[in-house]
Amino acid sequence: MTKIIVDDVEVDVPADYTLLQACEAAGAEIPRFCFHERLSIAGNCRMCLVELKGAPKPVASCAWGVRDCRPGPNGEPPTVVTKSPMVKKAREGVMEFLLINHPLDCPICDQGGECDLQDQAMAYGVDSSRFHENKRAVPDKYIGPLVKTSMNRCIHCTRCIRFVAEVAGVPDLGATGRGEDMEITTYLERAMGSELQANVADLCPVGALTHKPQAFNGRPWELIKTPSIDVMDAVGSNIRVDARGREVMRVLPRVHEDINEEWISDKTRQHVDGLKLQRLDRPFLRENGRLRPATWAEAFAAIAAKLKGADPKRVGAIAGDLAAVEEMWALRSLMTALGSPNIDCRQDGSVLSPAHGRASYLFNPTIAGIEEADAVLIVGANPRREAAIVNARLRKRWRIGPLPVGVVGERVDLTYDYAYLGAGPESLAQLAKGGEFLDLLKSAERPLILVGAGIAARPDGAAVLAAVASLAAAVGAVTEGWNGLAVLQNAASRVGGLDIGFVPGEGGLAAPAMVEAGALDVLFNLGADEIAISPGAFVIYQGTHGDDGAHRADVILPGAAYTEKSGTYVNTEGRVQQTNRAVFPPGEAREDWAILRALSDVVGHRLPFDSLPALRRELHAAHPHLAALDEIAAGDGRATLDAWAALGGSASSAGFVSPVADFYLTNPIARASRIMAECSALHVTPALEAAE
Amino acid sequence: MKLIDFLTRTFTWWNGQTWGTYWYTRRRGERVGEDELGNVYYRATDHMIDPSMGPERRWVVYNGLADMSRVPPSWRGWLAHTHNVPPSEEQYTPREWEMAHLPNMTGTPEAYRPQGSPSASGRRPAATGDYVPWSPDEGAAGRAG
C-alpha cells in the first residue's frame, strides 16, 4: 500500500494502482475517453490529465502508476491536484482539440443523450472553438449488420480495437494512418466475426459506432428501462430492457461481475425485433385439419374435452428452452393433479437428471471461478457458440497467464489456443489412459472440466458421462473447496426445470419417448419448438411465436415472452435470477402461469394459487433455494461423480457435436428475428457451406 | 325563363345570380368575356362616379354553383385587379405549374389526405408497439427473414 495525497485528501492505495484509480479512490472525478476498466491502457485521449506536484507538465493519470510518483522533498507522499487552474486549462485544451474534427451532429446522432463527449464537453469544455479551417472528413466503413459507423465522429480512443483484440479475440478491427489521418477500419470492409461485436458500440464514447438495427429509432430519454435477465442462452446475462410504449426498443447489458461483467452476446442484444414478429396473439383451435382463431373459452373447452376421457398414463408435458420456473411449476402441479408421470423439461433427450444430485447439471466452478482454474478440459462443447460470455471469460483467464486448454470435440476457433485431443468418446478414453495433457490436469490445483450439455443428449450420453466422471475423479477435479466439474447448459430453462423436478416420475416417459407416434393421446407442449412431434397425439402448444411447435399444435395458447412477464430463471451456474415485465404481451396473450391456472379450473383440477406471489410461496416452500435471488446453492460434487460413474453403457465412436449449430437461431424468438437471420446468413451459412 | 331558374334566382344566392345582381348587371354591367366553364365576367360601364374612390368594379356571374374556386387563374388575376387586360383580349397561355381547375373537395371522398394518413393509403403506417401476428396459413416458410 502506498500513500498518496489527492486534492488534500490522503489515501492509501495499492502500489499497482494507476493515478486515475487513486484519484477515484480519493473521490475525485477524472474525465476520460480512452481508458476503460476492462481493457488495456492506451493513454491517447489525454482527457485524464492531472497535475502531479514536481512534474513539469500535466500527466495522463490513466497511464501513470502510483509507484512512479516521486515523493516530496521531505519524504511526504506524492501530491496530485485535480482541480487546479492548470488541470482545468489542460482539460479545456484537450476538449478543444477533440472537438476540432468532431462534427456538430448531435441533433441527428443516435448517441445524443448518452454521449460521453457531449457530457464532458458540457462539464470540462469551453463554449467556443478557435478553429476556422475545414474539418477532417472520413469515409464510413462497413463492419457488419450490427454496428453502424459514422467515422467523422471518431475521436480515436481505440476502445473498439482493444475490445475486439482483447475480449472478443478476433483480429477484425485496427487503425491505419497516423495522427489526423488515423482511421479505424476492418481493412477489408467485411463484417466483424465475433459473437460479442455489438459491445463495441456500447464502448464507443461518441457516436462513431452505434447500433445499426436501432438507428434513428428513438432517444434514450424516452425509453423506460427495466432490469431483467437474458434467456437466449443459459448464462443468464444481466440485461436492461429499454421499452417505449408497448415495444421493446433495445437490450443493453447490466454489470454483473460474476456473470457477464458488462458484455452481452449479439444474440442477447439484437434478437429484440423477433419479439414483435410472428407473435401468437390469440388462441387457435384446429378444426377439420386447419387452425382457426378461437376464444380462450373455446380453446379450454377443447382441451377439457380431450382430457376428460384420457388415460392419465397417456397424457404428457414437455417444457421448452425459454420457460420460466413458475410456469413449469404450474404445469408440473397440473400434471400431478391429472395423475400423469410423463413430464420432461429436456426436449433434447438429455440424461442429466436431478437424481444424480444438483451438482450434476450445474456449472459448478461458477463463471467467475473460471479465472481461478489452472487447467481446462473442454469435452463436447463449443463454448463460443453455446455461451459466448463464458468463452470470453475463458479467454480472459487464458490472457492472464499460462492456461493449458484441451478440447475433445469439434475443432473450432475458440479465440484462444488449445491442445486438440480428439473428436469423440474414444479420444476421451485415450486421454484417461495417460499422456501429456492428463499430467497437466493432474498437476493442476484447480482443473476445470467443461462438459457440454450436448454430450448428455447423445444416445450414449450415460456412458460418456461415466467416462467424464472417472476422468474427473482421476485428475482430482472435485476436491474440498473446488468443484471443477462444469456442465455448460445451453437452454435458459433447463437448470430451473431440473431443480423443480420437471422430469419423468415413476414409470413416466422422457421427452423423446413422448413424441413417438402412438405414445400419448394428449401432449402439452410448453414452448418446445426444437423437438419433432409425431402425428397422432392431440398437442396443446403454449408459447409466444409461430414456430414449429405452433404448426404441429391442435390448440394454441398464446403466452408471454420473457420481457413480458416476471419469471424466475436459473442459469447454468445454478444462480437464481428473475426477469421483470417491461411490456405487456400482445393481443390476447397472457402470462403463462395464469393460463395454466385458468386451464386447471376448466379441466377440474384447480391449482391452489391465484396470484404470482401465491405461486412463488408454494414454489419456495418446496424448493427454498429458489427464493434466494442471485445466490448459488452448491451441489455435492463427489456424490455426482459417484452417480455418474455408476451409469453404464458403451460409448459409440461418433465425435462430439455441439448442439448449437447456428449461434444466431437457437430459439423461437431469435428465429423470428430478421437481424438474427441476416447475421446467420452472413456468418454461419458460408461456414457451413465451406465445411461441406 | 324556366320556373326552376325563377325560383333559384328568387330564393337562393348560390346558383348563378340573384335578382339584385341580375338587375344591377342589366343596368350597369358591361360584358367583358366568358371563360371555359361558362362564367361570365362584367365590369361597371360608368366606372366609379369619382375614380379617386377606387378602381373599376368587376364581377362574375357564375354558370351554376357560385364557388370562388371555379374561377380560372387567368380570370382571377383580372377580377382581383392583378392585371387590367382580360384574358379574352390577349393570347393567354397558362404556365406549366398552373393546374387545371379542381373544385374544393373537402367533405367528399376525394378530399385531400396528408401523407401517412390511414385514409390516404388505406393502411396505417407503422408505429411504436406494432407487432406482426402469426397466421397459421403462412406455413413454416413464412418465417421472417
PDB file of C-alpha atoms in Angstrom, chain A residues 244 247 276-281 284 290-291 546-548 551 556 586-587 672 674, chain B residues 126-145:
ATOM      1  CA  ARG A 244     -41.056   2.689 -25.476  1.00  0.00           C
ATOM      2  CA  GLU A 247     -42.453  -2.065 -27.787  1.00  0.00           C
ATOM      3  CA  LYS A 276     -42.671  -8.309 -32.456  1.00  0.00           C
ATOM      4  CA  LEU A 277     -42.667 -10.721 -35.390  1.00  0.00           C
ATOM      5  CA  GLN A 278     -44.584 -13.994 -35.767  1.00  0.00           C
ATOM      6  CA  ARG A 279     -46.305 -13.450 -32.432  1.00  0.00           C
ATOM      7  CA  LEU A 280     -49.120 -15.649 -31.217  1.00  0.00           C
ATOM      8  CA  ASP A 281     -51.660 -13.094 -30.084  1.00  0.00           C
ATOM      9  CA  PHE A 284     -56.097 -21.093 -32.121  1.00  0.00           C
ATOM     10  CA  ARG A 290     -56.977 -26.252 -40.191  1.00  0.00           C
ATOM     11  CA  LEU A 291     -56.125 -23.910 -37.362  1.00  0.00           C
ATOM     12  CA  GLY A 546     -45.420 -19.239 -34.549  1.00  0.00           C
ATOM     13  CA  ASP A 547     -42.590 -21.709 -34.833  1.00  0.00           C
ATOM     14  CA  ASP A 548     -42.501 -25.462 -35.415  1.00  0.00           C
ATOM     15  CA  HIS A 551     -47.598 -25.633 -36.720  1.00  0.00           C
ATOM     16  CA  ILE A 556     -52.505 -22.928 -29.381  1.00  0.00           C
ATOM     17  CA  PRO A 586     -49.549  -8.735 -27.401  1.00  0.00           C
ATOM     18  CA  GLY A 587     -53.233  -9.135 -28.124  1.00  0.00           C
ATOM     19  CA  ALA A 672     -38.331 -14.806 -35.787  1.00  0.00           C
ATOM     20  CA  ARG A 674     -34.734 -10.544 -39.136  1.00  0.00           C
TER      21      ARG A 674
ATOM     22  CA  ALA B 126     -46.011   1.508 -38.679  1.00  0.00           C
ATOM     23  CA  ALA B 127     -45.977   2.845 -35.154  1.00  0.00           C
ATOM     24  CA  THR B 128     -44.356   2.015 -31.842  1.00  0.00           C
ATOM     25  CA  GLY B 129     -45.861  -1.090 -30.278  1.00  0.00           C
ATOM     26  CA  ASP B 130     -46.878  -2.748 -33.526  1.00  0.00           C
ATOM     27  CA  TYR B 131     -46.256  -6.434 -33.911  1.00  0.00           C
ATOM     28  CA  VAL B 132     -46.819  -8.966 -36.650  1.00  0.00           C
ATOM     29  CA  PRO B 133     -49.205 -11.690 -35.516  1.00  0.00           C
ATOM     30  CA  TRP B 134     -48.609 -15.222 -36.665  1.00  0.00           C
ATOM     31  CA  SER B 135     -51.113 -16.719 -39.013  1.00  0.00           C
ATOM     32  CA  PRO B 136     -51.408 -20.491 -39.422  1.00  0.00           C
ATOM     33  CA  ASP B 137     -51.794 -20.217 -43.198  1.00  0.00           C
ATOM     34  CA  GLU B 138     -48.289 -18.892 -43.757  1.00  0.00           C
ATOM     35  CA  GLY B 139     -46.614 -22.219 -43.183  1.00  0.00           C
ATOM     36  CA  ALA B 140     -43.151 -22.703 -41.812  1.00  0.00           C
ATOM     37  CA  ALA B 141     -41.699 -20.891 -44.816  1.00  0.00           C
ATOM     38  CA  GLY B 142     -43.474 -17.732 -43.698  1.00  0.00           C
ATOM     39  CA  ARG B 143     -40.871 -17.053 -41.060  1.00  0.00           C
ATOM     40  CA  ALA B 144     -39.334 -13.642 -41.042  1.00  0.00           C
ATOM     41  CA  GLY B 145     -36.058 -13.375 -42.822  1.00  0.00           C
TER      42      GLY B 145
END
